[in-house]
Coordinates of C-alpha atoms and ligand atoms in Angstrom, one line a residue:
M261 CA 111.1 57.9 94.7
T262 CA 112.8 61.0 93.4
T263 CA 115.1 62.9 95.2
E264 CA 115.5 65.8 92.9
P265 CA 113.4 68.8 94.3
V266 CA 110.5 69.4 92.2
A267 CA 111.2 73.2 92.1
T268 CA 114.0 75.1 93.9
E269 CA 111.8 78.3 93.6
A270 CA 112.5 79.1 97.4
G271 CA 116.4 78.7 97.0
R272 CA 118.3 76.5 99.3
D273 CA 119.0 76.8 102.5
F274 CA 120.6 74.6 105.4
I275 CA 117.0 73.2 106.2
R276 CA 116.6 72.3 102.3
D277 CA 120.0 70.9 102.5
I278 CA 119.3 68.5 105.4
V279 CA 116.1 67.3 103.7
Q280 CA 117.9 66.6 100.5
A281 CA 120.9 64.6 102.1
D282 CA 118.1 62.5 104.0
L283 CA 116.6 61.7 101.0
D284 CA 119.7 61.2 99.2
A285 CA 120.4 58.8 102.4
A286 CA 117.1 57.3 101.8
K287 CA 116.2 57.7 105.3
F288 CA 112.6 58.5 104.5
K289 CA 110.1 57.2 102.4
E290 CA 108.4 60.9 102.5
I291 CA 109.3 63.9 104.1
V292 CA 106.8 65.0 106.3
T293 CA 106.8 68.5 107.9
R294 CA 104.1 70.6 110.2
F295 CA 103.0 73.8 111.1
P296 CA 102.0 73.6 114.6
P297 CA 100.3 76.9 116.0
E298 CA 99.3 77.3 119.2
P299 CA 95.5 78.6 118.6
N300 CA 95.8 81.4 121.1
G301 CA 95.8 84.6 118.6
Y302 CA 96.3 85.5 115.2
L303 CA 99.0 84.4 113.0
H304 CA 101.4 87.0 112.0
I305 CA 104.2 87.8 109.3
G306 CA 106.7 85.5 111.5
H307 CA 104.3 82.9 110.9
A308 CA 103.9 83.5 107.6
K309 CA 107.8 82.6 107.5
S310 CA 107.2 79.4 109.2
I311 CA 104.2 78.3 107.0
A312 CA 106.0 79.0 103.8
L313 CA 109.2 77.0 105.0
N314 CA 107.3 74.2 106.3
F315 CA 104.7 74.0 103.2
G316 CA 107.0 74.9 100.8
I317 CA 109.6 71.9 101.5
A318 CA 106.7 69.6 101.6
E319 CA 105.8 70.9 98.1
E320 CA 109.2 70.9 96.7
F321 CA 110.2 67.3 98.0
R322 CA 107.1 65.9 97.1
G323 CA 105.9 65.1 100.7
R324 CA 103.2 66.4 103.0
C325 CA 102.6 69.0 105.6
H326 CA 100.4 68.9 108.2
L327 CA 98.7 71.8 109.9
R328 CA 98.6 70.9 113.5
F329 CA 97.1 72.8 116.4
D330 CA 98.9 72.8 119.6
D331 CA 95.8 73.1 121.6
T332 CA 96.9 72.3 125.0
N333 CA 96.2 75.1 127.0
P334 CA 92.1 76.1 127.2
V335 CA 92.7 78.8 129.1
K336 CA 94.0 80.6 126.0
E337 CA 92.6 79.0 123.3
E338 CA 89.6 79.9 121.1
Q339 CA 87.6 78.6 118.3
E340 CA 87.9 82.0 116.5
Y341 CA 91.6 81.6 116.5
I342 CA 91.1 78.0 114.8
D343 CA 89.2 79.3 112.3
S344 CA 91.3 82.2 111.4
I345 CA 94.3 80.6 111.4
Q346 CA 92.9 78.1 108.8
A347 CA 91.7 81.1 106.6
D348 CA 95.2 82.5 106.9
V349 CA 97.1 79.5 105.8
H350 CA 94.5 79.1 102.7
W351 CA 94.9 82.7 101.9
L352 CA 98.9 82.6 102.1
G353 CA 98.3 79.9 99.3
F354 CA 99.0 76.6 101.2
D355 CA 96.9 73.6 101.9
W356 CA 97.0 70.9 104.4
G357 CA 94.5 68.4 102.3
K358 CA 93.3 65.9 104.8
N359 CA 96.3 66.6 107.2
L360 CA 94.6 68.7 109.9
F361 CA 95.4 67.4 113.5
F362 CA 95.2 68.9 116.9
A363 CA 97.6 68.0 119.8
S364 CA 94.0 67.3 121.7
D365 CA 93.4 64.2 119.6
Y366 CA 96.5 62.5 121.3
F367 CA 95.4 63.2 124.8
D368 CA 94.4 59.7 125.7
R369 CA 97.8 58.5 124.0
L370 CA 99.7 61.0 126.2
Y371 CA 98.2 60.2 129.4
E372 CA 98.9 56.1 128.8
W373 CA 102.8 57.3 128.1
A374 CA 103.0 59.7 131.2
E375 CA 101.7 56.6 133.1
K376 CA 104.7 54.5 131.4
L377 CA 107.0 57.0 132.4
I378 CA 105.7 56.9 136.0
R379 CA 106.0 53.2 136.0
D380 CA 109.5 53.3 134.5
G381 CA 110.6 55.5 137.5
L382 CA 110.9 58.2 135.0
A383 CA 107.9 60.5 136.2
Y384 CA 106.5 61.8 139.5
V385 CA 103.9 63.9 140.7
D386 CA 105.0 67.0 143.0
D387 CA 102.7 68.6 145.5
Q388 CA 105.2 71.9 145.0
T389 CA 103.5 74.9 144.7
Q390 CA 104.2 76.5 141.0
D391 CA 106.5 79.2 142.9
E392 CA 108.4 76.5 144.8
I393 CA 109.0 74.7 141.6
R394 CA 110.4 78.0 140.0
L395 CA 112.6 78.9 143.1
T396 CA 113.9 75.5 143.5
R397 CA 114.9 75.1 139.6
G398 CA 118.2 76.8 140.2
T399 CA 119.6 79.2 137.5
L400 CA 122.2 79.3 134.7
T401 CA 125.1 79.1 137.3
E402 CA 123.8 76.8 140.3
P403 CA 122.0 73.4 140.2
G404 CA 118.6 73.1 141.1
K405 CA 117.2 71.2 144.3
N406 CA 115.3 67.9 144.1
S407 CA 111.7 68.1 145.3
P408 CA 110.6 66.6 148.3
F409 CA 108.2 64.4 146.4
R410 CA 110.7 63.2 143.9
D411 CA 111.3 59.8 145.2
R412 CA 107.7 58.8 146.0
T413 CA 107.1 55.1 145.0
V414 CA 105.4 54.3 141.8
E415 CA 102.4 53.1 143.0
E416 CA 101.9 56.5 145.2
N417 CA 102.8 58.6 142.0
L418 CA 100.4 56.4 139.8
D419 CA 97.5 56.9 142.2
L420 CA 98.1 60.7 142.5
F421 CA 98.2 61.1 138.4
R422 CA 95.1 59.2 138.3
R423 CA 93.5 61.0 140.9
M424 CA 94.5 64.4 139.4
K425 CA 92.8 63.0 136.3
A426 CA 89.9 62.4 138.2
G427 CA 89.4 65.7 139.1
E428 CA 90.3 65.2 143.0
F429 CA 92.4 68.2 143.3
P430 CA 91.9 71.8 142.7
N431 CA 94.0 74.0 139.7
G432 CA 97.5 74.1 140.9
A433 CA 97.6 71.7 143.5
R434 CA 100.2 69.0 141.8
V435 CA 101.8 68.6 138.8
L436 CA 103.4 65.8 137.0
R437 CA 107.0 66.0 136.5
A438 CA 109.6 64.0 134.5
K439 CA 112.3 62.4 136.6
I440 CA 115.3 63.8 134.9
D441 CA 118.4 66.0 136.6
M442 CA 117.9 69.0 138.4
A443 CA 121.5 69.7 138.4
S444 CA 121.6 69.2 134.7
P445 CA 123.5 72.6 133.0
N446 CA 120.3 72.5 130.7
I447 CA 117.6 74.1 132.6
N448 CA 114.8 72.3 130.3
L449 CA 116.0 69.1 131.7
R450 CA 115.7 69.9 135.4
D451 CA 112.4 67.9 136.2
P452 CA 110.0 69.7 133.6
V453 CA 106.5 69.4 134.0
M454 CA 104.4 67.4 132.0
Y455 CA 100.9 67.9 133.1
R456 CA 99.2 70.5 135.1
I457 CA 95.7 70.6 136.5
L458 CA 93.4 72.8 135.0
H459 CA 89.8 72.6 135.4
A460 CA 88.9 74.3 132.1
H461 CA 86.4 73.5 129.3
H462 CA 88.4 72.7 126.1
P463 CA 87.1 73.8 122.5
R464 CA 87.5 70.1 121.2
T465 CA 87.4 67.8 124.2
G466 CA 84.9 69.7 126.3
D467 CA 85.0 68.4 130.1
K468 CA 86.5 65.0 129.6
W469 CA 89.7 66.6 130.8
C470 CA 91.2 68.5 133.7
I471 CA 94.9 68.0 133.8
Y472 CA 96.7 69.0 130.4
P473 CA 100.4 68.3 129.0
S474 CA 102.6 70.9 129.0
Y475 CA 104.1 72.0 125.3
D476 CA 107.2 70.4 125.7
Y477 CA 105.6 67.0 126.7
A478 CA 102.9 67.3 123.9
H479 CA 104.7 68.6 121.2
G480 CA 107.6 65.8 120.2
Q481 CA 105.0 63.2 121.0
S482 CA 102.6 64.7 118.6
D483 CA 105.5 64.7 115.8
A484 CA 106.3 61.3 116.5
I485 CA 102.5 60.2 116.3
E486 CA 101.8 62.0 113.2
E487 CA 105.4 60.5 111.6
I488 CA 107.2 63.9 111.2
T489 CA 110.5 63.5 109.5
H490 CA 111.7 67.3 110.1
S491 CA 110.3 69.1 113.0
I492 CA 111.1 72.6 112.2
C493 CA 110.9 75.6 115.0
T494 CA 112.3 78.5 115.7
L495 CA 115.7 78.9 117.6
E496 CA 114.3 79.6 121.1
F497 CA 113.5 75.9 121.1
E498 CA 117.2 74.9 120.7
D499 CA 117.6 74.4 124.4
H500 CA 114.6 72.2 124.4
R501 CA 115.7 70.0 121.9
P502 CA 117.7 67.8 124.5
L503 CA 114.0 67.3 126.1
Y504 CA 112.3 66.8 123.1
D505 CA 114.7 63.8 122.4
W506 CA 114.7 62.6 126.0
F507 CA 110.7 61.9 125.3
I508 CA 111.4 60.0 122.3
E509 CA 113.9 57.9 123.6
N510 CA 111.9 57.0 126.8
L511 CA 108.5 56.4 124.9
P512 CA 107.2 53.6 122.7
V513 CA 106.5 56.3 119.9
P514 CA 106.1 55.3 116.7
S515 CA 108.5 57.4 114.8
E516 CA 111.8 59.0 115.8
P517 CA 111.3 62.9 114.3
H518 CA 114.1 65.0 114.5
Q519 CA 113.8 68.8 115.6
Y520 CA 115.7 71.6 113.8
E521 CA 115.8 75.2 114.6
F522 CA 115.7 78.2 112.4
A523 CA 116.1 82.1 112.9
R524 CA 112.4 83.7 113.6
L525 CA 111.6 86.6 111.7
N526 CA 111.8 89.9 113.2
L527 CA 111.1 93.2 111.4
T528 CA 111.9 96.9 112.1
Y529 CA 109.0 99.1 113.3
T530 CA 107.1 95.8 114.2
V531 CA 106.4 93.7 117.2
L532 CA 105.8 90.1 116.8
S533 CA 104.7 88.9 119.8
K534 CA 101.4 87.3 120.0
R535 CA 101.3 88.8 123.7
V536 CA 101.5 92.3 122.6
L537 CA 99.5 91.9 119.6
T538 CA 96.8 90.5 122.1
Q539 CA 97.1 93.5 124.3
L540 CA 97.0 95.9 121.2
V541 CA 93.8 94.6 120.4
R542 CA 92.4 94.3 124.1
D543 CA 93.5 97.9 125.0
G544 CA 92.1 99.2 122.0
H545 CA 95.3 100.8 120.8
V546 CA 94.1 99.3 116.9
A547 CA 90.8 98.6 115.7
G548 CA 91.0 95.0 116.3
W549 CA 93.2 91.6 114.8
D550 CA 92.8 92.6 111.2
D551 CA 93.3 96.5 112.0
P552 CA 95.6 97.4 108.6
R553 CA 98.3 98.2 110.5
M554 CA 98.7 95.1 112.5
P555 CA 101.2 92.7 111.3
T556 CA 99.1 89.9 111.5
M557 CA 97.9 88.1 108.3
A558 CA 94.4 89.3 108.6
G559 CA 95.9 92.9 108.8
L560 CA 97.9 92.4 105.9
R561 CA 95.1 91.2 104.0
R562 CA 92.5 93.8 104.9
R563 CA 95.4 96.4 104.1
G564 CA 95.3 95.0 100.5
V565 CA 98.9 93.0 100.7
P566 CA 98.7 90.5 98.1
P567 CA 99.6 87.1 99.3
A568 CA 102.4 86.7 96.5
A569 CA 103.8 89.7 97.9
L570 CA 104.1 88.0 101.6
R571 CA 105.6 84.7 99.7
E572 CA 108.2 86.9 97.6
F573 CA 109.2 88.7 101.1
V574 CA 109.8 85.3 102.8
K575 CA 111.6 83.9 100.0
R576 CA 113.9 86.8 99.7
I577 CA 114.9 87.0 103.4
G578 CA 115.6 83.1 103.4
V579 CA 116.3 80.9 106.2
A580 CA 119.1 81.1 108.7
K581 CA 120.5 79.8 111.7
A582 CA 121.5 83.2 113.3
N583 CA 118.9 85.7 114.5
S584 CA 118.8 89.1 112.5
V585 CA 116.0 91.9 111.9
V586 CA 114.7 92.7 108.7
D587 CA 114.5 96.0 107.4
V588 CA 110.4 96.2 107.0
G589 CA 111.4 98.4 103.9
M590 CA 112.1 95.2 102.1
L591 CA 108.2 93.7 102.9
E592 CA 107.2 97.2 101.8
F593 CA 109.3 96.8 98.4
C594 CA 107.9 93.3 97.6
I595 CA 104.5 94.7 98.1
R596 CA 105.2 97.6 95.9
E597 CA 106.6 95.3 93.2
E598 CA 103.6 92.9 93.0
L599 CA 100.8 95.5 92.9
N600 CA 102.8 97.6 90.5
R601 CA 102.6 94.8 88.1
T602 CA 99.1 93.5 89.0
S603 CA 97.0 96.7 90.0
Q604 CA 94.7 98.6 87.7
R605 CA 95.2 102.2 87.7
R606 CA 92.5 104.9 88.5
M607 CA 92.5 108.3 90.0
A608 CA 91.5 109.7 93.1
V609 CA 91.8 113.2 95.0
L610 CA 92.9 113.0 98.3
R611 CA 92.6 116.5 99.6
P612 CA 90.4 118.0 97.1
L613 CA 90.4 121.7 95.9
K614 CA 88.1 123.2 93.0
V615 CA 88.9 124.5 90.1
V616 CA 86.3 126.1 87.7
I617 CA 87.5 126.2 84.1
E618 CA 86.0 129.5 83.1
N619 CA 86.2 129.3 79.4
Y620 CA 84.9 125.9 79.2
P621 CA 81.3 126.0 78.2
E622 CA 78.7 125.4 81.3
G623 CA 77.1 122.4 81.1
Q624 CA 79.3 120.5 78.6
V625 CA 80.4 117.0 79.6
E626 CA 82.7 115.1 77.2
E627 CA 84.2 111.7 77.9
L628 CA 87.9 111.4 77.8
E629 CA 89.9 108.0 77.7
A630 CA 92.2 106.8 80.6
I631 CA 94.1 103.7 80.1
N632 CA 94.3 101.2 82.9
H633 CA 97.7 99.7 83.1
P634 CA 100.6 101.7 81.4
D635 CA 102.6 98.1 81.0
D636 CA 99.0 95.9 80.2
A637 CA 97.5 96.9 77.0
S638 CA 95.3 94.1 77.7
A639 CA 94.0 95.8 81.0
G640 CA 92.1 98.4 78.6
T641 CA 90.8 101.7 79.2
R642 CA 87.7 103.6 80.8
K643 CA 86.1 106.8 80.2
I644 CA 86.5 109.5 82.5
A645 CA 84.2 112.7 82.1
F646 CA 85.7 116.3 82.0
S647 CA 83.5 119.3 82.9
R648 CA 83.8 123.0 84.0
E649 CA 84.3 122.1 87.4
I650 CA 87.0 119.7 88.5
Y651 CA 88.8 118.9 91.7
I652 CA 92.8 118.8 92.0
E653 CA 94.9 117.8 94.8
R654 CA 95.4 120.8 97.3
D655 CA 99.0 120.0 97.4
D656 CA 99.4 120.6 93.9
F657 CA 98.6 124.3 94.2
M658 CA 100.9 126.8 95.5
E659 CA 99.9 130.7 95.7
N660 CA 103.5 131.8 96.0
P661 CA 105.5 128.9 95.1
P662 CA 109.2 128.3 95.7
K663 CA 111.7 128.4 92.5
K664 CA 111.3 124.4 91.7
F665 CA 107.6 124.2 92.1
F666 CA 106.3 123.1 88.6
R667 CA 102.8 122.4 89.7
L668 CA 100.1 124.9 89.7
S669 CA 100.3 128.2 90.5
P670 CA 99.2 131.6 89.3
G671 CA 99.9 132.0 85.8
N672 CA 101.6 128.7 85.3
E673 CA 100.6 125.8 83.0
V674 CA 100.2 122.7 83.5
R675 CA 98.5 119.0 82.2
L676 CA 95.8 117.2 83.5
R677 CA 96.3 113.8 82.7
Y678 CA 94.1 112.1 80.1
A679 CA 92.6 115.7 79.5
Y680 CA 94.0 119.5 78.7
F681 CA 96.6 121.6 79.6
I682 CA 95.3 124.7 82.1
K683 CA 96.5 127.7 83.4
C684 CA 95.8 129.4 87.0
T685 CA 94.1 132.7 86.3
G686 CA 92.8 133.4 89.6
V687 CA 92.7 132.3 93.2
I688 CA 89.5 132.6 95.6
K689 CA 90.1 132.6 99.5
N690 CA 87.8 132.4 102.3
D691 CA 87.7 135.0 105.6
A692 CA 90.4 133.2 106.9
G693 CA 92.4 133.7 104.1
E694 CA 92.7 130.2 102.8
V695 CA 92.6 129.2 99.3
V696 CA 89.3 127.7 98.5
E697 CA 88.8 127.6 94.9
L698 CA 90.7 128.4 91.7
R699 CA 90.1 129.9 88.4
C700 CA 91.8 128.7 85.3
T701 CA 91.3 128.4 81.5
Y702 CA 92.2 125.4 79.4
D703 CA 93.5 125.4 75.9
P704 CA 91.1 123.3 73.5
L705 CA 93.9 122.5 71.3
T706 CA 95.5 120.4 73.8
K707 CA 92.8 117.6 74.1
G708 CA 94.8 114.4 75.1
G709 CA 97.6 116.2 76.9
N710 CA 99.8 117.5 73.8
A711 CA 99.9 120.9 72.4
P712 CA 100.1 121.0 68.7
D713 CA 102.5 124.2 68.7
G714 CA 105.0 121.9 70.6
R715 CA 105.0 124.0 73.9
K716 CA 105.7 121.7 77.2
V717 CA 104.6 121.9 80.5
K718 CA 106.6 120.8 83.7
A719 CA 103.8 118.7 85.5
T720 CA 101.3 116.5 85.0
M721 CA 98.5 116.4 87.4
H722 CA 95.5 113.8 88.4
W723 CA 92.2 115.3 88.8
L724 CA 88.7 114.5 89.2
P725 CA 85.2 115.8 87.6
A726 CA 83.5 117.3 90.4
A727 CA 80.1 116.3 89.6
Q728 CA 80.9 112.8 87.7
S729 CA 83.0 111.9 91.0
V730 CA 82.1 110.3 94.5
P731 CA 82.8 111.3 97.7
A732 CA 84.8 108.7 99.8
E733 CA 86.9 108.5 103.0
I734 CA 90.4 107.8 102.5
R735 CA 92.6 106.1 105.4
L736 CA 96.2 106.6 105.2
Y737 CA 98.4 103.9 107.4
N738 CA 101.9 104.6 108.7
Q739 CA 104.1 102.4 110.7
L740 CA 102.1 101.5 114.0
F741 CA 105.3 102.2 115.9
S742 CA 107.7 105.3 115.7
N743 CA 110.4 103.5 117.3
P744 CA 112.5 100.8 114.8
S745 CA 112.9 98.5 117.5
P746 CA 109.6 98.7 119.4
N747 CA 110.1 97.8 123.0
A748 CA 108.0 94.9 123.7
A749 CA 108.1 95.5 127.5
N750 CA 106.8 99.0 127.2
F751 CA 105.3 99.1 123.5
A752 CA 102.7 102.0 124.5
A753 CA 105.3 104.4 124.6
D754 CA 106.5 103.7 121.3
L755 CA 103.2 103.5 119.4
N756 CA 103.3 106.2 116.3
P757 CA 100.9 108.7 117.3
Q758 CA 100.3 109.2 113.3
S759 CA 99.8 105.9 112.5
L760 CA 96.4 106.7 111.1
E761 CA 95.4 109.8 109.1
I762 CA 91.7 109.8 108.1
L763 CA 90.7 111.9 104.8
P764 CA 86.9 112.5 105.2
D765 CA 86.3 114.1 102.0
A766 CA 88.2 112.4 99.3
R767 CA 86.8 112.0 96.0
I768 CA 87.0 108.8 93.8
E769 CA 86.1 107.8 90.2
V770 CA 83.0 106.9 89.8
S771 CA 84.2 103.4 88.5
V772 CA 85.9 102.8 91.6
A773 CA 83.0 103.4 93.8
E774 CA 81.1 101.4 91.6
S775 CA 83.0 98.3 91.6
N776 CA 83.1 95.6 94.4
A777 CA 86.8 94.6 93.3
T778 CA 88.9 93.7 96.5
E779 CA 92.0 93.9 95.0
P780 CA 94.1 97.1 95.4
M781 CA 94.1 99.7 92.7
Q782 CA 96.9 102.3 92.1
F783 CA 95.5 105.9 92.8
E784 CA 97.9 107.7 90.3
R785 CA 100.6 109.4 92.0
Q786 CA 99.6 108.7 95.5
G787 CA 99.9 104.9 96.0
Y788 CA 98.2 101.6 96.1
F789 CA 94.6 101.7 97.7
V790 CA 91.9 99.0 98.3
R791 CA 88.1 99.0 99.5
D792 CA 87.8 98.7 103.2
K793 CA 85.1 96.5 104.8
D794 CA 84.1 99.7 106.6
S795 CA 82.6 101.1 103.3
T796 CA 78.8 101.8 103.1
P797 CA 76.7 102.3 100.1
G798 CA 76.9 105.9 100.8
K799 CA 80.5 106.2 101.9
P800 CA 82.9 104.0 100.1
V801 CA 86.2 103.8 102.5
F802 CA 89.5 103.1 100.8
S803 CA 92.6 102.5 102.8
R804 CA 96.3 102.9 101.4
T805 CA 98.2 99.5 101.1
I806 CA 101.2 101.4 100.4
G807 CA 102.4 104.5 98.9
L808 CA 104.5 104.8 95.6
R809 CA 107.9 105.5 97.2
D810 CA 109.7 104.5 99.9
T811 CA 109.0 108.3 101.7
F812 CA 109.1 106.9 105.5
A813 CA 112.8 105.9 105.0
K814 CA 113.4 109.4 104.1
E815 CA 111.4 111.3 106.9
V816 CA 113.2 109.1 109.4
A817 CA 116.5 110.2 108.1
K818 CA 115.5 113.6 108.0
G819 CA 114.3 113.2 111.7
Ligands
ATP58 P1 103.7 81.9 121.6 O1 104.5 83.0 122.3 O2 102.0 82.0 121.9 O3 104.1 80.6 121.4 P2 104.3 82.1 118.7 O4 104.5 82.9 117.8 O5 105.9 81.1 118.8 O6 103.7 82.6 120.1 P3 103.0 79.7 117.8 O7 101.5 79.6 117.5 O8 103.8 78.7 118.9 O9 103.5 81.1 118.1 O10 103.8 79.5 116.8 C1 103.5 78.4 115.5 C2 104.8 78.3 114.7 O11 105.3 79.5 114.0 C3 105.9 77.8 115.8 O12 106.5 76.8 114.8 C4 107.0 79.0 115.8 O13 108.4 78.3 116.1 C5 106.3 79.7 114.5 N1 106.7 80.9 114.5 C6 106.3 81.9 115.7 N2 106.8 83.2 115.3 C7 107.7 83.4 114.5 C8 108.9 84.2 113.6 N3 108.3 85.5 114.1 N4 109.2 83.9 112.6 C9 109.2 82.4 112.2 N5 108.4 81.4 113.0 C10 107.7 81.7 113.7
MG59 MG1 105.2 79.2 120.4

């Protein structure tokens, strides 16, 4: 057995230090962690942090990590979520191998152990309503009140619990509670609910059960059954740890796992609450769980975010014991870094303005060579057609430019990327006075973008040939929320009305339209874009993964 971590790529943190110390002390033969999602929604970027931590530790210390579905609430859980969660963990780059588990696989054992607690006088059936239980739980400053049913005999409790299981009572009629201490300063120890009656069909156990264990009861025991050594969860469960330990101490479990808590991921301009994400989808604020504005892994994937960028992001933010909020700019930085390195360059014109090059022979088409990646010669080159009619970006022309505008304006000369110098000689307007077309001339001696007489131009612009390019819809995504710390209680008020801008008349290179690549590309000077699943044969749709620079932060600063 080795105690040296195989890789320290993810850096060290207090949890990895604990794991290392436990291995040094020979406390465990093998490190076993788990990622325990409840299948009641899609995974989000916060879960990515937890996945990378649990699977990462298992990898680095040559242990194993279980994927365990915490499927104890059939009312909110669905097969769709079970499938999407597995796809997301794989996409992020992790694999549970044969270690796929479901808390529902342990329902029989959990039930037997509940009977044992009853026999030991440590659990009782309570006939109070949910409201009564809540009202008698006390507060942080006041103790709770004992239930009038707390002192039932073991026989009566066993009888009632068995009848709960047999389906004799309606939903909510009774619960099974652990008998701990209604005066405990820790509210979690004030006789927490272990089982509730729920006549509901379960995706895996069908109609076998009509009582279901609570999270607190099922979770730790599932860890113990799977012989998890380090049960890692987020800080909000710190106060649950005494209860976690209480069950482990009072039950004949096969192992005694220990719970460790770390700070959950919070991101500016982002809500990471499954309740809110579910509502965004149900209320139609977004186009689904995989809407590219969603912080779900499905949304990030559709947006074109590479999994390597997410892994790098969670590595950079590290694992701490105190809650904090991470600037979403950090995530965007990681996405840009990765895409800058890996993505091929192409040209697209988002808001086309037609240009007729008057001295270019009509009917002539020539092929120019464009490079696919400036830092990677192995990415090769491609051909782009040049002809008399081209499109440039509308923003790259101004009829009456301010002083520092170096792009195209009447009389001014610029370089067309990979092509020629052109000069604007005329402007054509519609009846409303809007510029609809430009007239230009080109200098045939500047082929490839340099003038033999050494004269310089101050701007290089992207462009596309009018006939040899393809129409496309381009979707520009911005932050879903305009408030840096969206209010989860009233999130609708904080939604950014400009989170999606659709450009229906963009143009893209033929090679882009023809390729079925699912990886994002850089559209030069514009950002990174990825083909969207809404594409049809006649109309490709491309979504902006991210712009080239952090313009959002600047816009916010300007107000
Ligand atoms: P719910 O409110 O439904 O419990 P949840 O986000 O906690 O939502 P789970 O399915 O219980 O969802 O989460 C699975 C695991 O992911 C848990 O261990 C949880 O602590 C962890 N997790 C959830 N959100 C975050 C986050 N923002 N940062 C880090 N880990 C998280
Ligand atoms: Mg949870």
